[in-house]
Tab-separated table of C-alpha atoms and ligand atoms in Angstrom:
chain	number	residue	atom	x	y	z
A	1	MET	CA	0.000	0.000	0.000
A	2	ARG	CA	1.151	3.501	-0.783
A	3	GLN	CA	2.381	5.370	2.265
A	4	ILE	CA	0.783	8.817	2.674
A	5	SER	CA	3.365	10.670	4.697
A	6	ASN	CA	4.066	14.245	5.666
A	7	HIS	CA	7.131	14.092	3.498
A	8	LEU	CA	5.341	14.262	0.172
A	9	PRO	CA	5.523	17.710	-1.392
A	10	THR	CA	2.493	19.871	-0.644
A	11	ALA	CA	1.423	19.940	-4.299
A	12	GLU	CA	1.325	16.162	-4.423
A	13	LEU	CA	-0.743	15.949	-1.222
A	14	GLN	CA	-3.113	18.569	-2.631
A	15	ALA	CA	-3.497	16.651	-5.878
A	16	LEU	CA	-4.285	13.389	-4.058
A	17	ASP	CA	-6.722	15.213	-1.794
A	18	ALA	CA	-8.458	16.822	-4.767
A	19	ALA	CA	-8.653	13.477	-6.560
A	20	HIS	CA	-10.128	11.404	-3.738
A	21	HIS	CA	-11.209	13.333	-0.675
A	22	MET	CA	-14.703	14.855	-0.467
A	23	HIS	CA	-14.659	17.646	2.139
A	24	PRO	CA	-17.567	18.561	4.418
A	25	PHE	CA	-19.374	21.858	3.755
A	26	THR	CA	-17.100	22.558	0.783
A	27	ALA	CA	-17.448	23.191	-2.943
A	28	ASN	CA	-14.905	20.530	-3.767
A	29	GLY	CA	-14.418	21.651	-7.355
A	30	ALA	CA	-13.392	25.158	-6.359
A	31	LEU	CA	-11.191	23.834	-3.555
A	32	ALA	CA	-9.393	21.524	-5.978
A	33	ASP	CA	-8.552	24.532	-8.179
A	34	LYS	CA	-7.327	26.600	-5.247
A	35	GLY	CA	-5.381	23.890	-3.397
A	36	VAL	CA	-6.194	22.775	0.117
A	37	ARG	CA	-4.117	23.652	3.181
A	38	VAL	CA	-2.458	20.591	4.689
A	39	ILE	CA	-2.064	20.561	8.470
A	40	THR	CA	0.695	18.259	9.620
A	41	ARG	CA	1.277	18.844	13.346
A	42	ALA	CA	-0.024	20.797	16.305
A	43	SER	CA	1.049	21.756	19.788
A	44	GLY	CA	-0.664	23.908	22.411
A	45	VAL	CA	-2.627	26.561	20.485
A	46	HIS	CA	-0.547	26.295	17.306
A	47	LEU	CA	-0.904	24.311	14.092
A	48	THR	CA	1.869	23.649	11.598
A	49	ASP	CA	1.119	23.228	7.896
A	50	SER	CA	3.005	21.311	5.224
A	51	GLU	CA	4.865	24.465	4.220
A	52	GLY	CA	6.156	24.944	7.752
A	53	ASN	CA	3.888	27.874	8.640
A	54	GLU	CA	2.953	28.162	12.299
A	55	ILE	CA	-0.699	29.114	12.636
A	56	LEU	CA	-2.471	30.399	15.745
A	57	ASP	CA	-5.634	28.306	16.039
A	58	ALA	CA	-8.250	30.590	17.573
A	59	MET	CA	-10.981	28.035	16.715
A	60	ALA	CA	-9.615	25.096	18.755
A	61	GLY	CA	-9.966	22.935	15.653
A	62	LEU	CA	-13.731	22.968	15.242
A	63	TRP	CA	-14.600	24.391	18.680
A	64	CYS	CA	-13.313	21.250	20.346
A	65	VAL	CA	-9.631	21.088	21.334
A	66	ASN	CA	-10.312	22.500	24.790
A	67	ILE	CA	-7.088	21.312	26.481
A	68	GLY	CA	-4.953	22.251	23.471
A	69	TYR	CA	-2.964	20.065	21.106
A	70	GLY	CA	-0.195	17.623	21.810
A	71	ARG	CA	-1.058	16.153	25.205
A	72	GLU	CA	0.965	12.948	25.539
A	73	GLU	CA	-1.248	11.658	28.352
A	74	LEU	CA	-4.169	11.183	25.979
A	75	ALA	CA	-2.017	9.339	23.473
A	76	GLU	CA	-0.770	7.036	26.190
A	77	VAL	CA	-4.222	6.318	27.576
A	78	ALA	CA	-5.475	5.520	24.062
A	79	ALA	CA	-2.580	3.140	23.392
A	80	ARG	CA	-3.017	1.432	26.760
A	81	GLN	CA	-6.761	0.992	26.216
A	82	MET	CA	-6.226	-0.346	22.705
A	83	ARG	CA	-3.908	-2.999	24.091
A	84	GLU	CA	-6.207	-3.947	26.957
A	85	LEU	CA	-9.634	-3.837	25.303
A	86	PRO	CA	-9.783	-2.029	21.956
A	87	TYR	CA	-13.471	-2.662	21.450
A	88	TYR	CA	-16.461	-4.218	22.968
A	89	ASN	CA	-20.104	-3.250	22.672
A	90	THR	CA	-22.526	-2.174	25.365
A	91	PHE	CA	-25.634	-3.666	23.745
A	92	PHE	CA	-26.274	-7.206	24.907
A	93	GLN	CA	-26.231	-6.958	28.680
A	94	THR	CA	-22.512	-6.196	28.738
A	95	THR	CA	-20.443	-3.196	29.643
A	96	HIS	CA	-16.794	-2.261	30.184
A	97	VAL	CA	-14.799	-0.170	32.615
A	98	PRO	CA	-14.160	2.945	30.462
A	99	ALA	CA	-17.874	3.416	29.692
A	100	ILE	CA	-18.834	2.879	33.349
A	101	ALA	CA	-16.193	5.273	34.625
A	102	LEU	CA	-16.959	7.971	32.087
A	103	ALA	CA	-20.733	7.844	32.607
A	104	ALA	CA	-20.221	8.083	36.376
A	105	ARG	CA	-17.821	11.019	35.995
A	106	ILE	CA	-20.154	12.912	33.669
A	107	ALA	CA	-22.998	12.357	36.150
A	108	GLU	CA	-20.828	13.943	38.872
A	109	LEU	CA	-20.010	16.950	36.740
A	110	ALA	CA	-23.433	17.550	35.212
A	111	PRO	CA	-25.774	19.894	37.066
A	112	GLY	CA	-28.945	18.899	38.916
A	113	ASP	CA	-30.229	15.390	38.482
A	114	LEU	CA	-28.653	14.810	35.066
A	115	ASN	CA	-27.199	11.473	36.121
A	116	HIS	CA	-27.461	9.174	33.103
A	117	VAL	CA	-25.534	9.065	29.844
A	118	PHE	CA	-26.453	7.520	26.489
A	119	PHE	CA	-23.254	7.503	24.437
A	120	ALA	CA	-22.785	8.358	20.770
A	121	SER	CA	-19.729	9.192	18.679
A	122	SER	CA	-20.693	12.756	17.746
A	123	GLY	CA	-23.040	15.614	18.485
A	124	SER	CA	-25.163	14.742	15.461
A	125	GLU	CA	-25.682	11.193	16.660
A	126	ALA	CA	-26.443	12.378	20.180
A	127	ASN	CA	-29.126	14.752	18.912
A	128	ASP	CA	-30.616	11.954	16.821
A	129	THR	CA	-30.735	9.944	20.048
A	130	ASN	CA	-32.553	12.855	21.673
A	131	ILE	CA	-35.266	12.907	19.017
A	132	ARG	CA	-35.974	9.213	19.441
A	133	MET	CA	-35.585	9.205	23.231
A	134	VAL	CA	-37.898	12.164	23.813
A	135	ARG	CA	-40.614	10.744	21.554
A	136	ARG	CA	-40.282	7.371	23.291
A	137	TYR	CA	-40.502	9.136	26.672
A	138	TRP	CA	-43.840	10.758	25.832
A	139	GLU	CA	-45.140	7.511	24.407
A	140	LEU	CA	-44.327	5.745	27.681
A	141	MET	CA	-45.921	8.647	29.562
A	142	GLY	CA	-49.152	7.869	27.752
A	143	LYS	CA	-48.944	10.975	25.558
A	144	PRO	CA	-47.820	9.627	22.181
A	145	GLU	CA	-49.140	12.700	20.401
A	146	LYS	CA	-46.425	14.836	22.000
A	147	THR	CA	-43.907	14.523	19.156
A	148	VAL	CA	-43.101	18.030	17.918
A	149	PHE	CA	-39.713	19.642	18.582
A	150	ILE	CA	-39.388	23.396	18.689
A	151	SER	CA	-35.959	24.693	17.745
A	152	ARG	CA	-34.546	27.965	16.452
A	153	LYS	CA	-33.597	29.429	13.113
A	154	ASN	CA	-29.829	29.516	12.602
A	155	ALA	CA	-29.282	26.859	15.281
A	156	TYR	CA	-26.695	24.152	14.611
A	157	HIS	CA	-27.421	20.712	16.016
A	158	GLY	CA	-25.586	18.488	13.538
A	159	SER	CA	-25.603	17.223	9.995
A	160	SER	CA	-27.520	13.923	9.991
A	161	MET	CA	-31.157	13.901	8.802
A	162	GLY	CA	-32.523	14.287	12.319
A	163	SER	CA	-29.991	16.657	13.802
A	164	ALA	CA	-29.848	18.874	10.708
A	165	SER	CA	-33.636	19.087	10.908
A	166	LEU	CA	-33.374	20.168	14.528
A	167	GLY	CA	-30.870	22.756	13.348
A	168	GLY	CA	-32.197	25.887	11.741
A	169	MET	CA	-29.713	26.383	8.916
A	170	ALA	CA	-31.675	27.400	5.818
A	171	ALA	CA	-28.859	26.376	3.467
A	172	MET	CA	-28.838	22.871	4.946
A	173	HIS	CA	-32.611	22.529	4.790
A	174	ALA	CA	-32.451	23.519	1.136
A	175	GLN	CA	-30.645	20.264	0.318
A	176	GLY	CA	-32.028	16.745	0.821
A	177	GLY	CA	-35.620	17.444	1.781
A	178	LEU	CA	-35.215	18.812	5.299
A	179	PRO	CA	-36.509	19.332	7.888
A	180	ILE	CA	-38.098	15.958	8.585
A	181	PRO	CA	-41.704	16.207	9.826
A	182	GLY	CA	-42.422	17.287	13.390
A	183	ILE	CA	-39.720	19.914	13.799
A	184	VAL	CA	-40.524	23.640	13.763
A	185	HIS	CA	-38.356	26.705	14.267
A	186	ILE	CA	-38.804	30.028	16.021
A	187	ASP	CA	-36.585	33.113	15.599
A	188	GLN	CA	-33.147	33.396	17.206
A	189	PRO	CA	-32.257	35.991	19.880
A	190	ASN	CA	-29.856	37.859	17.591
A	191	TRP	CA	-30.394	41.444	18.755
A	192	TYR	CA	-27.625	42.930	16.612
A	193	ALA	CA	-29.103	41.727	13.313
A	194	GLU	CA	-32.795	41.554	14.136
A	195	GLY	CA	-33.465	43.692	17.204
A	196	GLY	CA	-34.432	46.842	15.309
A	197	GLU	CA	-35.382	49.672	17.653
A	198	MET	CA	-36.007	47.441	20.688
A	199	SER	CA	-33.616	47.402	23.618
A	200	PRO	CA	-31.706	44.116	23.869
A	201	GLU	CA	-33.677	43.172	26.981
A	202	GLU	CA	-37.077	43.863	25.398
A	203	PHE	CA	-35.988	41.955	22.342
A	204	GLY	CA	-34.725	38.969	24.378
A	205	ARG	CA	-38.099	38.674	26.117
A	206	ALA	CA	-39.984	39.042	22.845
A	207	ARG	CA	-37.947	36.303	21.174
A	208	ALA	CA	-38.405	33.969	24.161
A	209	ARG	CA	-42.167	34.555	24.063
A	210	GLN	CA	-42.237	33.193	20.532
A	211	LEU	CA	-41.760	29.829	22.246
A	212	GLU	CA	-44.930	30.325	24.270
A	213	ASP	CA	-46.801	31.488	21.166
A	214	LYS	CA	-45.608	28.456	19.219
A	215	ILE	CA	-46.656	26.088	22.019
A	216	ALA	CA	-50.097	27.737	22.042
A	217	GLU	CA	-50.371	27.505	18.263
A	218	LEU	CA	-49.432	23.814	18.120
A	219	GLY	CA	-51.184	22.846	21.346
A	220	GLU	CA	-49.211	21.856	24.425
A	221	ASP	CA	-50.420	18.297	23.979
A	222	ARG	CA	-48.420	18.022	20.752
A	223	VAL	CA	-45.129	19.602	21.822
A	224	ALA	CA	-42.395	17.229	23.034
A	225	ALA	CA	-39.401	19.468	23.637
A	226	PHE	CA	-37.559	22.700	23.006
A	227	ILE	CA	-33.887	22.449	22.010
A	228	ALA	CA	-31.307	25.237	21.990
A	229	GLU	CA	-27.621	25.952	22.393
A	230	PRO	CA	-27.000	28.108	25.497
A	231	VAL	CA	-24.985	30.363	23.162
A	232	GLN	CA	-25.489	29.737	19.436
A	233	GLY	CA	-22.045	28.753	18.165
A	234	ALA	CA	-21.936	27.896	14.482
A	235	GLY	CA	-24.744	30.425	13.981
A	236	GLY	CA	-22.200	33.177	14.695
A	237	VAL	CA	-21.640	33.169	18.476
A	238	ILE	CA	-24.954	34.833	19.204
A	239	ILE	CA	-24.872	35.750	22.907
A	240	PRO	CA	-28.518	36.139	23.929
A	241	PRO	CA	-29.748	39.204	25.858
A	242	GLU	CA	-29.851	38.532	29.605
A	243	SER	CA	-33.633	38.489	29.588
A	244	TYR	CA	-33.802	35.575	27.156
A	245	TRP	CA	-32.962	32.400	29.078
A	246	PRO	CA	-34.927	33.185	32.263
A	247	GLU	CA	-38.012	33.679	30.121
A	248	ILE	CA	-37.365	30.469	28.155
A	249	GLN	CA	-36.928	28.581	31.427
A	250	ARG	CA	-40.185	30.038	32.790
A	251	ILE	CA	-42.054	28.949	29.660
A	252	CYS	CA	-40.608	25.421	29.731
A	253	ASP	CA	-41.536	25.136	33.428
A	254	ALA	CA	-45.059	26.443	32.835
A	255	HIS	CA	-45.798	23.997	30.026
A	256	GLU	CA	-45.285	20.283	29.978
A	257	ILE	CA	-42.338	20.115	27.571
A	258	LEU	CA	-38.772	18.933	27.927
A	259	LEU	CA	-35.845	21.321	27.625
A	260	ILE	CA	-32.758	20.109	25.771
A	261	ALA	CA	-29.584	22.188	26.118
A	262	ASP	CA	-27.193	21.440	23.273
A	263	GLU	CA	-23.862	21.786	25.090
A	264	VAL	CA	-21.722	20.452	22.248
A	265	ILE	CA	-19.830	23.759	22.049
A	266	CYS	CA	-20.654	25.336	25.433
A	267	GLY	CA	-19.820	22.236	27.480
A	268	PHE	CA	-16.552	21.356	29.221
A	269	GLY	CA	-15.374	24.786	30.201
A	270	ARG	CA	-15.997	26.968	27.183
A	271	THR	CA	-18.118	29.497	29.117
A	272	GLY	CA	-16.110	29.388	32.378
A	273	ASN	CA	-18.156	26.624	34.015
A	274	TRP	CA	-18.345	22.939	33.209
A	275	PHE	CA	-21.530	23.609	31.238
A	276	GLY	CA	-23.108	26.630	29.560
A	277	SER	CA	-26.323	25.747	31.377
A	278	GLN	CA	-24.581	26.641	34.653
A	279	THR	CA	-23.314	29.966	33.295
A	280	LEU	CA	-26.737	30.919	31.935
A	281	ASN	CA	-28.775	29.369	34.726
A	282	ILE	CA	-30.616	26.851	32.570
A	283	ARG	CA	-32.148	23.676	34.033
A	284	PRO	CA	-32.290	21.210	31.144
A	285	ASP	CA	-33.884	17.750	31.163
A	286	ILE	CA	-31.300	16.543	28.645
A	287	MET	CA	-27.904	17.907	27.581
A	288	THR	CA	-26.196	17.054	24.299
A	289	ILE	CA	-22.423	16.696	24.673
A	290	ALA	CA	-19.509	15.997	22.282
A	291	LYS	CA	-16.432	17.997	21.139
A	292	GLY	CA	-14.800	19.189	24.409
A	293	LEU	CA	-15.750	15.922	26.148
A	294	SER	CA	-12.585	14.447	24.615
A	295	SER	CA	-11.063	17.755	23.461
A	296	GLY	CA	-11.495	16.247	19.989
A	297	TYR	CA	-8.789	13.629	20.588
A	298	ALA	CA	-11.337	10.848	19.972
A	299	PRO	CA	-14.846	10.951	18.514
A	300	ILE	CA	-17.334	10.717	21.360
A	301	GLY	CA	-20.585	12.415	22.345
A	302	GLY	CA	-23.729	11.637	24.218
A	303	SER	CA	-27.014	12.600	25.788
A	304	VAL	CA	-26.954	13.384	29.506
A	305	VAL	CA	-30.399	12.582	30.846
A	306	SER	CA	-32.297	13.460	34.034
A	307	ASP	CA	-33.319	10.870	36.633
A	308	ALA	CA	-36.973	11.345	35.709
A	309	VAL	CA	-36.510	10.813	31.965
A	310	ALA	CA	-34.063	7.921	32.437
A	311	GLU	CA	-36.464	6.141	34.779
A	312	VAL	CA	-39.250	6.292	32.212
A	313	ILE	CA	-37.014	5.223	29.316
A	314	GLY	CA	-35.784	2.306	31.436
A	315	ARG	CA	-39.272	0.836	31.745
A	316	GLY	CA	-38.888	-0.987	28.449
A	317	GLU	CA	-36.433	-1.609	25.643
A	318	PHE	CA	-35.320	1.559	23.895
A	319	THR	CA	-34.568	0.229	20.424
A	320	HIS	CA	-31.661	2.549	19.708
A	321	GLY	CA	-27.868	2.481	19.823
A	322	TYR	CA	-24.649	2.752	17.867
A	323	THR	CA	-21.859	0.217	17.348
A	324	TYR	CA	-19.528	2.709	18.963
A	325	SER	CA	-21.781	3.851	21.836
A	326	GLY	CA	-19.347	4.188	24.748
A	327	HIS	CA	-16.368	3.061	22.645
A	328	PRO	CA	-13.694	2.036	25.187
A	329	VAL	CA	-10.803	3.926	23.583
A	330	ALA	CA	-12.837	7.105	23.115
A	331	ALA	CA	-14.236	6.804	26.646
A	332	ALA	CA	-10.767	6.326	28.163
A	333	VAL	CA	-9.466	9.350	26.241
A	334	ALA	CA	-12.441	11.442	27.390
A	335	LEU	CA	-11.858	10.450	31.019
A	336	GLU	CA	-8.224	11.490	30.820
A	337	ASN	CA	-9.284	14.778	29.198
A	338	LEU	CA	-11.711	15.434	32.075
A	339	ARG	CA	-8.941	14.641	34.556
A	340	ILE	CA	-6.669	17.207	32.911
A	341	LEU	CA	-9.422	19.840	32.810
A	342	GLU	CA	-9.946	19.338	36.530
A	343	ASP	CA	-6.403	18.758	37.823
A	344	GLU	CA	-4.939	21.666	35.893
A	345	LYS	CA	-7.817	23.947	36.888
A	346	ILE	CA	-8.392	24.840	33.259
A	347	ILE	CA	-11.979	25.923	33.821
A	348	GLU	CA	-10.869	28.219	36.638
A	349	HIS	CA	-8.257	29.591	34.211
A	350	VAL	CA	-11.028	30.358	31.722
A	351	ARG	CA	-13.257	31.952	34.345
A	352	ASP	CA	-10.670	33.977	36.263
A	353	VAL	CA	-7.924	34.725	33.738
A	354	ALA	CA	-8.523	34.051	30.056
A	355	ALA	CA	-12.178	35.075	29.665
A	356	PRO	CA	-11.890	38.397	31.550
A	357	HIS	CA	-8.774	39.244	29.524
A	358	LEU	CA	-10.437	38.323	26.238
A	359	ALA	CA	-13.537	40.333	27.136
A	360	LYS	CA	-11.391	43.405	27.701
A	361	VAL	CA	-9.178	43.259	24.610
A	362	TRP	CA	-11.855	41.898	22.274
A	363	ALA	CA	-14.200	44.784	23.111
A	364	GLY	CA	-11.406	47.096	21.917
A	365	LEU	CA	-11.956	45.844	18.359
A	366	ALA	CA	-15.280	47.704	18.336
A	367	ASP	CA	-13.398	50.890	17.423
A	368	HIS	CA	-12.376	49.379	14.080
A	369	PRO	CA	-14.247	50.975	11.153
A	370	LEU	CA	-15.625	47.583	9.998
A	371	VAL	CA	-16.827	46.396	13.393
A	372	GLY	CA	-20.367	47.028	14.621
A	373	GLU	CA	-20.166	44.956	17.795
A	374	ALA	CA	-17.452	42.897	19.486
A	375	ARG	CA	-18.659	40.637	22.298
A	376	SER	CA	-17.533	37.585	24.184
A	377	LEU	CA	-18.763	35.140	26.776
A	378	GLY	CA	-16.179	32.847	28.307
A	379	LEU	CA	-13.892	31.896	25.441
A	380	LEU	CA	-16.515	32.389	22.766
A	381	ALA	CA	-16.269	35.689	20.930
A	382	SER	CA	-17.680	37.300	17.816
A	383	ILE	CA	-17.662	40.499	15.858
A	384	ALA	CA	-20.373	41.773	13.551
A	385	LEU	CA	-19.026	43.449	10.418
A	386	THR	CA	-21.005	46.419	9.152
A	387	PRO	CA	-20.716	49.259	6.628
A	388	ASP	CA	-22.630	51.548	9.023
A	389	LYS	CA	-22.212	51.231	12.782
A	390	ALA	CA	-25.034	53.631	13.671
A	391	THR	CA	-27.764	51.671	11.881
A	392	ARG	CA	-26.184	48.184	12.332
A	393	ALA	CA	-26.675	47.821	8.571
A	394	ARG	CA	-25.862	44.723	6.573
A	395	PHE	CA	-23.556	44.917	3.577
A	396	ALA	CA	-25.156	45.207	0.143
A	397	SER	CA	-23.006	42.330	-1.157
A	398	ASP	CA	-24.175	38.724	-0.847
A	399	PRO	CA	-24.036	37.617	2.808
A	400	GLY	CA	-20.624	36.124	3.527
A	401	THR	CA	-18.748	38.109	0.860
A	402	ILE	CA	-17.219	40.464	3.407
A	403	GLY	CA	-16.756	37.703	5.976
A	404	THR	CA	-14.858	35.606	3.448
A	405	ILE	CA	-12.511	38.487	2.613
A	406	CYS	CA	-11.869	38.953	6.301
A	407	ARG	CA	-11.360	35.217	6.919
A	408	ASP	CA	-8.857	35.037	4.036
A	409	ARG	CA	-6.858	37.926	5.530
A	410	CYS	CA	-6.836	36.063	8.871
A	411	PHE	CA	-5.421	32.980	7.146
A	412	ALA	CA	-2.833	35.180	5.440
A	413	ASN	CA	-1.798	36.393	8.897
A	414	ASN	CA	-1.547	32.825	10.212
A	415	LEU	CA	-4.625	33.154	12.374
A	416	VAL	CA	-7.553	30.748	12.243
A	417	MET	CA	-10.664	32.846	12.831
A	418	ARG	CA	-13.883	31.626	11.218
A	419	HIS	CA	-16.539	33.651	9.438
A	420	VAL	CA	-20.253	32.978	9.699
A	421	GLY	CA	-21.843	35.094	7.029
A	422	ASP	CA	-20.506	38.556	7.816
A	423	ARG	CA	-19.713	37.767	11.449
A	424	MET	CA	-16.267	36.677	12.618
A	425	VAL	CA	-15.973	34.186	15.474
A	426	ILE	CA	-13.320	32.632	17.685
A	427	ALA	CA	-13.326	29.803	20.230
A	428	PRO	CA	-9.677	29.214	21.137
A	429	PRO	CA	-8.280	26.317	23.182
A	430	LEU	CA	-9.112	26.942	26.846
A	431	ILE	CA	-5.424	26.869	27.819
A	432	ILE	CA	-4.747	30.047	25.857
A	433	THR	CA	-2.691	32.598	27.824
A	434	PRO	CA	-3.377	36.348	28.043
A	435	GLU	CA	-0.272	36.954	25.880
A	436	GLN	CA	-1.576	34.583	23.234
A	437	ILE	CA	-4.980	36.293	23.396
A	438	ASP	CA	-3.214	39.601	22.748
A	439	GLU	CA	-1.560	38.027	19.713
A	440	VAL	CA	-4.946	36.784	18.425
A	441	VAL	CA	-6.327	40.310	18.717
A	442	ARG	CA	-3.227	41.879	17.097
A	443	ARG	CA	-3.507	39.556	14.117
A	444	ALA	CA	-7.284	40.011	13.946
A	445	ARG	CA	-6.850	43.781	13.820
A	446	ARG	CA	-4.229	43.511	11.096
A	447	ALA	CA	-6.538	41.215	9.126
A	448	LEU	CA	-9.428	43.679	9.564
A	449	ASP	CA	-7.238	46.537	8.321
A	450	GLU	CA	-6.220	44.572	5.252
A	451	ALA	CA	-9.811	43.474	4.656
A	452	GLN	CA	-11.025	47.064	4.914
A	453	GLU	CA	-8.493	48.166	2.316
A	454	ARG	CA	-9.739	45.530	-0.079
A	455	ILE	CA	-13.413	46.144	0.648
A	456	GLU	CA	-12.994	49.853	-0.035
A	457	ALA	CA	-10.877	49.258	-3.143
A	458	GLU	CA	-13.594	46.991	-4.544
A	459	GLY	CA	-16.386	49.452	-3.696
A	460	LEU	CA	-18.021	46.994	-1.283
A	461	MET	CA	-18.339	49.352	1.692
A	462	ARG	CA	-22.045	49.811	0.956
A	463	ALA	CA	-25.121	49.183	3.101
A	464	ALA	CA	-27.945	46.958	1.878
B	19	PXG	N1	-24.506	20.645	18.305
B	19	PXG	C1	-23.763	21.755	18.267
B	19	PXG	C2	-24.137	22.908	19.144
B	19	PXG	C3	-22.653	21.836	17.431
B	19	PXG	O1	-21.924	22.960	17.386
B	19	PXG	C4	-23.145	19.588	16.698
B	19	PXG	C5	-24.220	19.583	17.560
B	19	PXG	C6	-22.869	18.372	15.882
B	19	PXG	O2	-21.752	17.715	16.327
B	19	PXG	P1	-20.927	16.750	15.347
B	19	PXG	O3	-19.953	16.123	16.278
B	19	PXG	O4	-21.865	15.757	14.784
B	19	PXG	O5	-20.311	17.606	14.279
B	19	PXG	C7	-22.327	20.719	16.624
B	19	PXG	C8	-21.154	20.734	15.688
B	19	PXG	C9	-18.849	25.203	12.168
B	19	PXG	C10	-19.123	23.817	12.595
B	19	PXG	O6	-18.613	25.400	10.976
B	19	PXG	C11	-19.709	23.562	13.813
B	19	PXG	C12	-19.983	22.241	14.169
B	19	PXG	C13	-19.658	21.205	13.315
B	19	PXG	C14	-19.067	21.488	12.090
B	19	PXG	C15	-18.798	22.781	11.718
B	19	PXG	O7	-18.864	26.111	12.987
B	19	PXG	N2	-20.634	21.998	15.369
């Protein structure tokens, strides 16, 4: 077999990639023409590419490498587990030590009575589990007509048929006949883009009340659950107004529906607590977890379920599961990741050091001519790009045109910062130091300056 090594020239790797590798969320034809970037190594908060460039990864991979790259301990645990028990299933009245230990540890860390874990290998799979588990729950409760999920526009809950339907991404729904039946969407609490003349707090309450209106419209006897990310991540790091979550919680309490907090991004320290639900004072019945659970070192996710829901589900056979549910190697890696997060006080570092520093220096970007708002919560931060700060106007160009220019200038400055439409977002590894945060902001500012030059030169500095 041909050895694919780091020692092939970049052009050859790019040609092989273009010939055989289909990338997610990518126009593969255009990428083949341009040439893909090949990442070969990583350490701490830095990536190295096949040309030897050192890149500051302010996205922690895909919002997941919470403890940073290059931790030997995880490699060792994985190797040890592979030697001892590389695989066994948890289906037929069997279990194994890594799955037991990890479920017990997650139950300790999770708030309230969220004491039970159904494992998956990704956030998408876990949210598919949630759809089936919640519908099964209401069936066992004698209310089989409670099947409808309420979610939010611009939410991201995954890419499988079920989870992408839960998500509210219009571009995803436009392909493949989504959403599947029984999933409806209300508006997101994005004050900057949609708040108009309302104060953020008025707007937050108004958006939350759409949930109550939707429950009334559908009939409480048909609604199974509401699902939301504590802070919308892939939707552009939309930090809700403070009035939003208390009102959502009130509505969920007042009506007989389950609340699912999708913690795939917010979980495991991102917001300065173990879970975003703790930071935002949310009391979910189920939490979706993935990403930071293993810091991305192994694919693992799951649904963390309350005592009450787990008891009902346990009354009969729940005909659901994945070959890799609770995979021993992934579970062992996740456990070691949780040990490091705790022993090295990484969440305290986020809460007391990194997040306050980021909040201060990130807010400074708001004086840049392109930036309409610059906000952060924990180590999630975003900026809204605008041609007119006073009116919070959108650009006249197609959404994403300006964001793409800005993202490309970030890449050119060896900074990974992602664009979501015309918003820029970061979610760096949680171990990032204040000095490294300063470097992120320095490079971001340089990239914004260069982007502005180009936007003005091309006559794109125009409001819609
Ligand atoms: N829920 C949330 C909140 C997520 O952010 C998923 C579920 C799905 O997880 P998996 O492991 O199935 O990917 C996610 C994933 C982006 C981007 O471009 C974000 C995600 C995935 C891919 C790309 O920001 N989030």
